[in-house]
mmCIF file with all atom_site columns, C-alpha atoms in Angstrom:
data_model
loop_
_atom_site.group_PDB
_atom_site.id
_atom_site.type_symbol
_atom_site.label_atom_id
_atom_site.label_alt_id
_atom_site.label_comp_id
_atom_site.label_asym_id
_atom_site.label_entity_id
_atom_site.label_seq_id
_atom_site.pdbx_PDB_ins_code
_atom_site.Cartn_x
_atom_site.Cartn_y
_atom_site.Cartn_z
_atom_site.occupancy
_atom_site.B_iso_or_equiv
_atom_site.pdbx_formal_charge
_atom_site.auth_seq_id
_atom_site.auth_comp_id
_atom_site.auth_asym_id
_atom_site.auth_atom_id
_atom_site.pdbx_PDB_model_num
ATOM 1   C CA . MET A 1 1   ? -15.201 20.877  10.070  1.00 0.00 ? 28  MET A CA 1
ATOM 2   C CA . ALA A 1 2   ? -17.911 19.112  11.360  1.00 0.00 ? 29  ALA A CA 1
ATOM 3   C CA . ASP A 1 3   ? -20.424 20.598  8.505   1.00 0.00 ? 30  ASP A CA 1
ATOM 4   C CA . GLU A 1 4   ? -18.168 18.733  6.079   1.00 0.00 ? 31  GLU A CA 1
ATOM 5   C CA . PRO A 1 5   ? -20.018 16.116  3.867   1.00 0.00 ? 32  PRO A CA 1
ATOM 6   C CA . LYS A 1 6   ? -18.149 12.807  3.577   1.00 0.00 ? 33  LYS A CA 1
ATOM 7   C CA . PRO A 1 7   ? -16.958 10.570  0.258   1.00 0.00 ? 34  PRO A CA 1
ATOM 8   C CA . GLN A 1 8   ? -20.249 8.791   -0.828  1.00 0.00 ? 35  GLN A CA 1
ATOM 9   C CA . THR A 1 9   ? -19.516 5.557   -1.250  1.00 0.00 ? 36  THR A CA 1
ATOM 10  C CA . ALA A 1 10  ? -20.718 4.037   -4.596  1.00 0.00 ? 37  ALA A CA 1
ATOM 11  C CA . ALA A 1 11  ? -23.818 2.230   -3.240  1.00 0.00 ? 38  ALA A CA 1
ATOM 12  C CA . GLU A 1 12  ? -24.876 6.255   -1.131  1.00 0.00 ? 39  GLU A CA 1
ATOM 13  C CA . ALA A 1 13  ? -24.067 7.369   -5.334  1.00 0.00 ? 40  ALA A CA 1
ATOM 14  C CA . GLN A 1 14  ? -26.389 5.274   -6.749  1.00 0.00 ? 41  GLN A CA 1
ATOM 15  C CA . GLN A 1 15  ? -28.976 5.936   -4.147  1.00 0.00 ? 42  GLN A CA 1
ATOM 16  C CA . VAL A 1 16  ? -28.809 9.429   -4.490  1.00 0.00 ? 43  VAL A CA 1
ATOM 17  C CA . LEU A 1 17  ? -28.766 9.268   -8.392  1.00 0.00 ? 44  LEU A CA 1
ATOM 18  C CA . GLY A 1 18  ? -31.475 6.945   -8.186  1.00 0.00 ? 45  GLY A CA 1
ATOM 19  C CA . PHE A 1 19  ? -30.545 4.303   -10.644 1.00 0.00 ? 46  PHE A CA 1
ATOM 20  C CA . PRO A 1 20  ? -30.669 0.735   -8.976  1.00 0.00 ? 47  PRO A CA 1
ATOM 21  C CA . THR A 1 21  ? -28.924 -2.111  -10.709 1.00 0.00 ? 48  THR A CA 1
ATOM 22  C CA . ASP A 1 22  ? -28.687 -6.070  -10.719 1.00 0.00 ? 49  ASP A CA 1
ATOM 23  C CA . ALA A 1 23  ? -25.005 -6.986  -10.643 1.00 0.00 ? 50  ALA A CA 1
ATOM 24  C CA . SER A 1 24  ? -26.229 -10.569 -10.575 1.00 0.00 ? 51  SER A CA 1
ATOM 25  C CA . ALA A 1 25  ? -25.668 -11.338 -14.239 1.00 0.00 ? 52  ALA A CA 1
ATOM 26  C CA . LEU A 1 26  ? -22.282 -9.170  -14.768 1.00 0.00 ? 53  LEU A CA 1
ATOM 27  C CA . SER A 1 27  ? -19.420 -10.900 -16.352 1.00 0.00 ? 54  SER A CA 1
ATOM 28  C CA . THR A 1 28  ? -15.462 -9.564  -15.865 1.00 0.00 ? 55  THR A CA 1
ATOM 29  C CA . VAL A 1 29  ? -13.691 -9.295  -18.945 1.00 0.00 ? 56  VAL A CA 1
ATOM 30  C CA . TYR A 1 30  ? -10.013 -8.196  -19.929 1.00 0.00 ? 57  TYR A CA 1
ATOM 31  C CA . THR A 1 31  ? -9.414  -5.954  -22.823 1.00 0.00 ? 58  THR A CA 1
ATOM 32  C CA . ASN A 1 32  ? -6.348  -3.813  -24.339 1.00 0.00 ? 59  ASN A CA 1
ATOM 33  C CA . PHE A 1 33  ? -8.244  -3.298  -27.772 1.00 0.00 ? 60  PHE A CA 1
ATOM 34  C CA . CYS A 1 34  ? -11.172 -1.271  -29.119 1.00 0.00 ? 61  CYS A CA 1
ATOM 35  C CA . ARG A 1 35  ? -12.268 -0.639  -32.056 1.00 0.00 ? 62  ARG A CA 1
ATOM 36  C CA . VAL A 1 36  ? -14.862 1.995   -32.419 1.00 0.00 ? 63  VAL A CA 1
ATOM 37  C CA . ASN A 1 37  ? -17.001 2.537   -35.518 1.00 0.00 ? 64  ASN A CA 1
ATOM 38  C CA . VAL A 1 38  ? -20.332 4.809   -36.016 1.00 0.00 ? 65  VAL A CA 1
ATOM 39  C CA . THR A 1 39  ? -23.458 4.743   -37.660 1.00 0.00 ? 66  THR A CA 1
ATOM 40  C CA . PRO A 1 40  ? -25.644 8.074   -37.947 1.00 0.00 ? 67  PRO A CA 1
ATOM 41  C CA . GLU A 1 41  ? -27.148 7.499   -34.470 1.00 0.00 ? 68  GLU A CA 1
ATOM 42  C CA . GLU A 1 42  ? -24.801 4.703   -32.904 1.00 0.00 ? 69  GLU A CA 1
ATOM 43  C CA . LEU A 1 43  ? -21.501 4.734   -31.486 1.00 0.00 ? 70  LEU A CA 1
ATOM 44  C CA . VAL A 1 44  ? -20.368 1.057   -31.405 1.00 0.00 ? 71  VAL A CA 1
ATOM 45  C CA . LEU A 1 45  ? -17.068 -0.203  -29.713 1.00 0.00 ? 72  LEU A CA 1
ATOM 46  C CA . ASP A 1 46  ? -15.252 -3.955  -30.441 1.00 0.00 ? 73  ASP A CA 1
ATOM 47  C CA . PHE A 1 47  ? -13.241 -5.063  -27.714 1.00 0.00 ? 74  PHE A CA 1
ATOM 48  C CA . GLY A 1 48  ? -10.756 -7.762  -27.749 1.00 0.00 ? 75  GLY A CA 1
ATOM 49  C CA . LEU A 1 49  ? -6.993  -8.793  -26.216 1.00 0.00 ? 76  LEU A CA 1
ATOM 50  C CA . ASN A 1 50  ? -3.988  -8.040  -28.814 1.00 0.00 ? 77  ASN A CA 1
ATOM 51  C CA . THR A 1 51  ? -1.567  -10.535 -27.446 1.00 0.00 ? 78  THR A CA 1
ATOM 52  C CA . LYS A 1 52  ? 1.552   -9.105  -30.184 1.00 0.00 ? 79  LYS A CA 1
ATOM 53  C CA . LEU A 1 53  ? 3.465   -6.341  -29.235 1.00 0.00 ? 80  LEU A CA 1
ATOM 54  C CA . MET A 1 54  ? 4.002   -4.995  -33.012 1.00 0.00 ? 81  MET A CA 1
ATOM 55  C CA . PRO A 1 55  ? 0.956   -5.281  -35.441 1.00 0.00 ? 82  PRO A CA 1
ATOM 56  C CA . ASP A 1 56  ? 1.083   -8.857  -37.487 1.00 0.00 ? 83  ASP A CA 1
ATOM 57  C CA . PRO A 1 57  ? -1.391  -8.591  -40.324 1.00 0.00 ? 84  PRO A CA 1
ATOM 58  C CA . THR A 1 58  ? -1.751  -12.245 -40.521 1.00 0.00 ? 85  THR A CA 1
ATOM 59  C CA . GLU A 1 59  ? -3.034  -12.916 -37.339 1.00 0.00 ? 86  GLU A CA 1
ATOM 60  C CA . PRO A 1 60  ? -6.343  -10.622 -36.286 1.00 0.00 ? 87  PRO A CA 1
ATOM 61  C CA . VAL A 1 61  ? -7.104  -9.320  -32.879 1.00 0.00 ? 88  VAL A CA 1
ATOM 62  C CA . LYS A 1 62  ? -9.342  -11.801 -31.675 1.00 0.00 ? 89  LYS A CA 1
ATOM 63  C CA . LEU A 1 63  ? -12.935 -9.448  -30.546 1.00 0.00 ? 90  LEU A CA 1
ATOM 64  C CA . THR A 1 64  ? -14.868 -10.909 -28.087 1.00 0.00 ? 91  THR A CA 1
ATOM 65  C CA . HIS A 1 65  ? -17.355 -8.148  -27.035 1.00 0.00 ? 92  HIS A CA 1
ATOM 66  C CA . ARG A 1 66  ? -19.351 -5.335  -28.570 1.00 0.00 ? 93  ARG A CA 1
ATOM 67  C CA . VAL A 1 67  ? -20.976 -2.528  -26.936 1.00 0.00 ? 94  VAL A CA 1
ATOM 68  C CA . VAL A 1 68  ? -23.540 -0.365  -28.989 1.00 0.00 ? 95  VAL A CA 1
ATOM 69  C CA . MET A 1 69  ? -24.712 2.936   -27.608 1.00 0.00 ? 96  MET A CA 1
ATOM 70  C CA . ASN A 1 70  ? -26.597 5.987   -28.422 1.00 0.00 ? 97  ASN A CA 1
ATOM 71  C CA . PHE A 1 71  ? -24.518 9.600   -28.404 1.00 0.00 ? 98  PHE A CA 1
ATOM 72  C CA . TYR A 1 72  ? -25.800 10.801  -24.830 1.00 0.00 ? 99  TYR A CA 1
ATOM 73  C CA . THR A 1 73  ? -24.289 7.683   -23.319 1.00 0.00 ? 100 THR A CA 1
ATOM 74  C CA . ALA A 1 74  ? -21.295 7.761   -25.036 1.00 0.00 ? 101 ALA A CA 1
ATOM 75  C CA . LYS A 1 75  ? -20.686 11.837  -24.153 1.00 0.00 ? 102 LYS A CA 1
ATOM 76  C CA . ARG A 1 76  ? -21.785 10.726  -20.659 1.00 0.00 ? 103 ARG A CA 1
ATOM 77  C CA . LEU A 1 77  ? -18.683 7.578   -20.386 1.00 0.00 ? 104 LEU A CA 1
ATOM 78  C CA . MET A 1 78  ? -16.722 10.648  -22.343 1.00 0.00 ? 105 MET A CA 1
ATOM 79  C CA . GLN A 1 79  ? -17.130 12.750  -19.654 1.00 0.00 ? 106 GLN A CA 1
ATOM 80  C CA . ALA A 1 80  ? -16.913 9.838   -16.990 1.00 0.00 ? 107 ALA A CA 1
ATOM 81  C CA . LEU A 1 81  ? -13.743 8.758   -18.072 1.00 0.00 ? 108 LEU A CA 1
ATOM 82  C CA . GLY A 1 82  ? -12.101 11.477  -18.364 1.00 0.00 ? 109 GLY A CA 1
ATOM 83  C CA . SER A 1 83  ? -12.644 12.188  -15.212 1.00 0.00 ? 110 SER A CA 1
ATOM 84  C CA . VAL A 1 84  ? -11.102 9.005   -13.700 1.00 0.00 ? 111 VAL A CA 1
ATOM 85  C CA . VAL A 1 85  ? -7.945  9.135   -15.978 1.00 0.00 ? 112 VAL A CA 1
ATOM 86  C CA . ALA A 1 86  ? -7.599  12.898  -14.622 1.00 0.00 ? 113 ALA A CA 1
ATOM 87  C CA . GLN A 1 87  ? -7.721  11.566  -11.179 1.00 0.00 ? 114 GLN A CA 1
ATOM 88  C CA . VAL A 1 88  ? -5.438  8.345   -11.820 1.00 0.00 ? 115 VAL A CA 1
ATOM 89  C CA . GLU A 1 89  ? -2.552  10.780  -13.968 1.00 0.00 ? 116 GLU A CA 1
ATOM 90  C CA . ASN A 1 90  ? -3.139  13.161  -10.442 1.00 0.00 ? 117 ASN A CA 1
ATOM 91  C CA . ASN A 1 91  ? -1.910  11.087  -8.510  1.00 0.00 ? 118 ASN A CA 1
ATOM 92  C CA . TYR A 1 92  ? 0.390   8.597   -10.370 1.00 0.00 ? 119 TYR A CA 1
ATOM 93  C CA . GLY A 1 93  ? 1.464   11.128  -13.001 1.00 0.00 ? 120 GLY A CA 1
ATOM 94  C CA . ALA A 1 94  ? 0.463   10.945  -16.811 1.00 0.00 ? 121 ALA A CA 1
ATOM 95  C CA . LEU A 1 95  ? 0.389   7.746   -18.572 1.00 0.00 ? 122 LEU A CA 1
ATOM 96  C CA . GLU A 1 96  ? 2.482   7.865   -21.601 1.00 0.00 ? 123 GLU A CA 1
ATOM 97  C CA . LEU A 1 97  ? 0.670   6.175   -24.672 1.00 0.00 ? 124 LEU A CA 1
ATOM 98  C CA . ASP A 1 98  ? 3.406   5.444   -27.042 1.00 0.00 ? 125 ASP A CA 1
ATOM 99  C CA . TYR A 1 99  ? 4.639   2.276   -25.975 1.00 0.00 ? 126 TYR A CA 1
ATOM 100 C CA . GLN A 1 100 ? 8.309   2.575   -27.365 1.00 0.00 ? 127 GLN A CA 1
ATOM 101 C CA . LYS A 1 101 ? 8.868   5.906   -24.580 1.00 0.00 ? 128 LYS A CA 1
ATOM 102 C CA . ARG A 1 102 ? 7.500   3.619   -22.132 1.00 0.00 ? 129 ARG A CA 1
ATOM 103 C CA . ALA A 1 103 ? 9.371   0.586   -22.821 1.00 0.00 ? 130 ALA A CA 1
ATOM 104 C CA . ARG A 1 104 ? 12.796  2.515   -22.934 1.00 0.00 ? 131 ARG A CA 1
ATOM 105 C CA . GLY A 1 105 ? 12.008  4.271   -19.250 1.00 0.00 ? 132 GLY A CA 1
ATOM 106 C CA . PRO A 1 106 ? 14.355  6.467   -17.629 1.00 0.00 ? 133 PRO A CA 1
ATOM 107 C CA . ILE A 1 107 ? 18.071  6.904   -18.479 1.00 0.00 ? 134 ILE A CA 1
ATOM 108 C CA . SER A 1 108 ? 20.423  5.236   -16.419 1.00 0.00 ? 135 SER A CA 1
ATOM 109 C CA . ARG A 1 109 ? 23.640  5.351   -16.087 1.00 0.00 ? 136 ARG A CA 1
ATOM 110 C CA . ALA A 1 110 ? 26.102  3.023   -17.877 1.00 0.00 ? 137 ALA A CA 1
ATOM 111 C CA . ALA A 1 111 ? 27.393  0.393   -15.551 1.00 0.00 ? 138 ALA A CA 1
ATOM 112 C CA . GLY A 1 112 ? 30.574  0.955   -14.150 1.00 0.00 ? 139 GLY A CA 1
ATOM 113 C CA . ALA A 1 113 ? 30.656  4.660   -15.219 1.00 0.00 ? 140 ALA A CA 1
ATOM 114 C CA . PRO A 1 114 ? 31.942  7.113   -12.671 1.00 0.00 ? 141 PRO A CA 1
ATOM 115 C CA . ARG A 1 115 ? 29.446  8.676   -10.242 1.00 0.00 ? 142 ARG A CA 1
ATOM 116 C CA . GLN A 1 116 ? 29.140  12.638  -11.091 1.00 0.00 ? 143 GLN A CA 1
ATOM 117 C CA . GLY A 1 117 ? 28.837  14.937  -7.994  1.00 0.00 ? 144 GLY A CA 1
ATOM 118 C CA . PRO A 1 118 ? 28.976  13.829  -3.739  1.00 0.00 ? 145 PRO A CA 1
#
């Protein structure tokens, strides 16, 4: 229909919300490790890169970034992340958090085994 609203771009959504941002000093970092700590008033997230598949008590994970936020911001972040993860799972399937299950993958038939069926 002609009256249906078109999807908003990020810039259009930003204008609707009225929160101008300046990304000129923004840095990007990859993380695969997050430690969560709390105080009575704040949530503290420490991020780092874990290069080991199995935990090694002799080699600590090097933490590189800390994000501190109040619980109102944490709740908004939780809702935003939940929405994005739900969209990804809806499009691509469930995200398996257990590494052992992901590493095994689907069971394939043994090499040279006869095929069943047509």
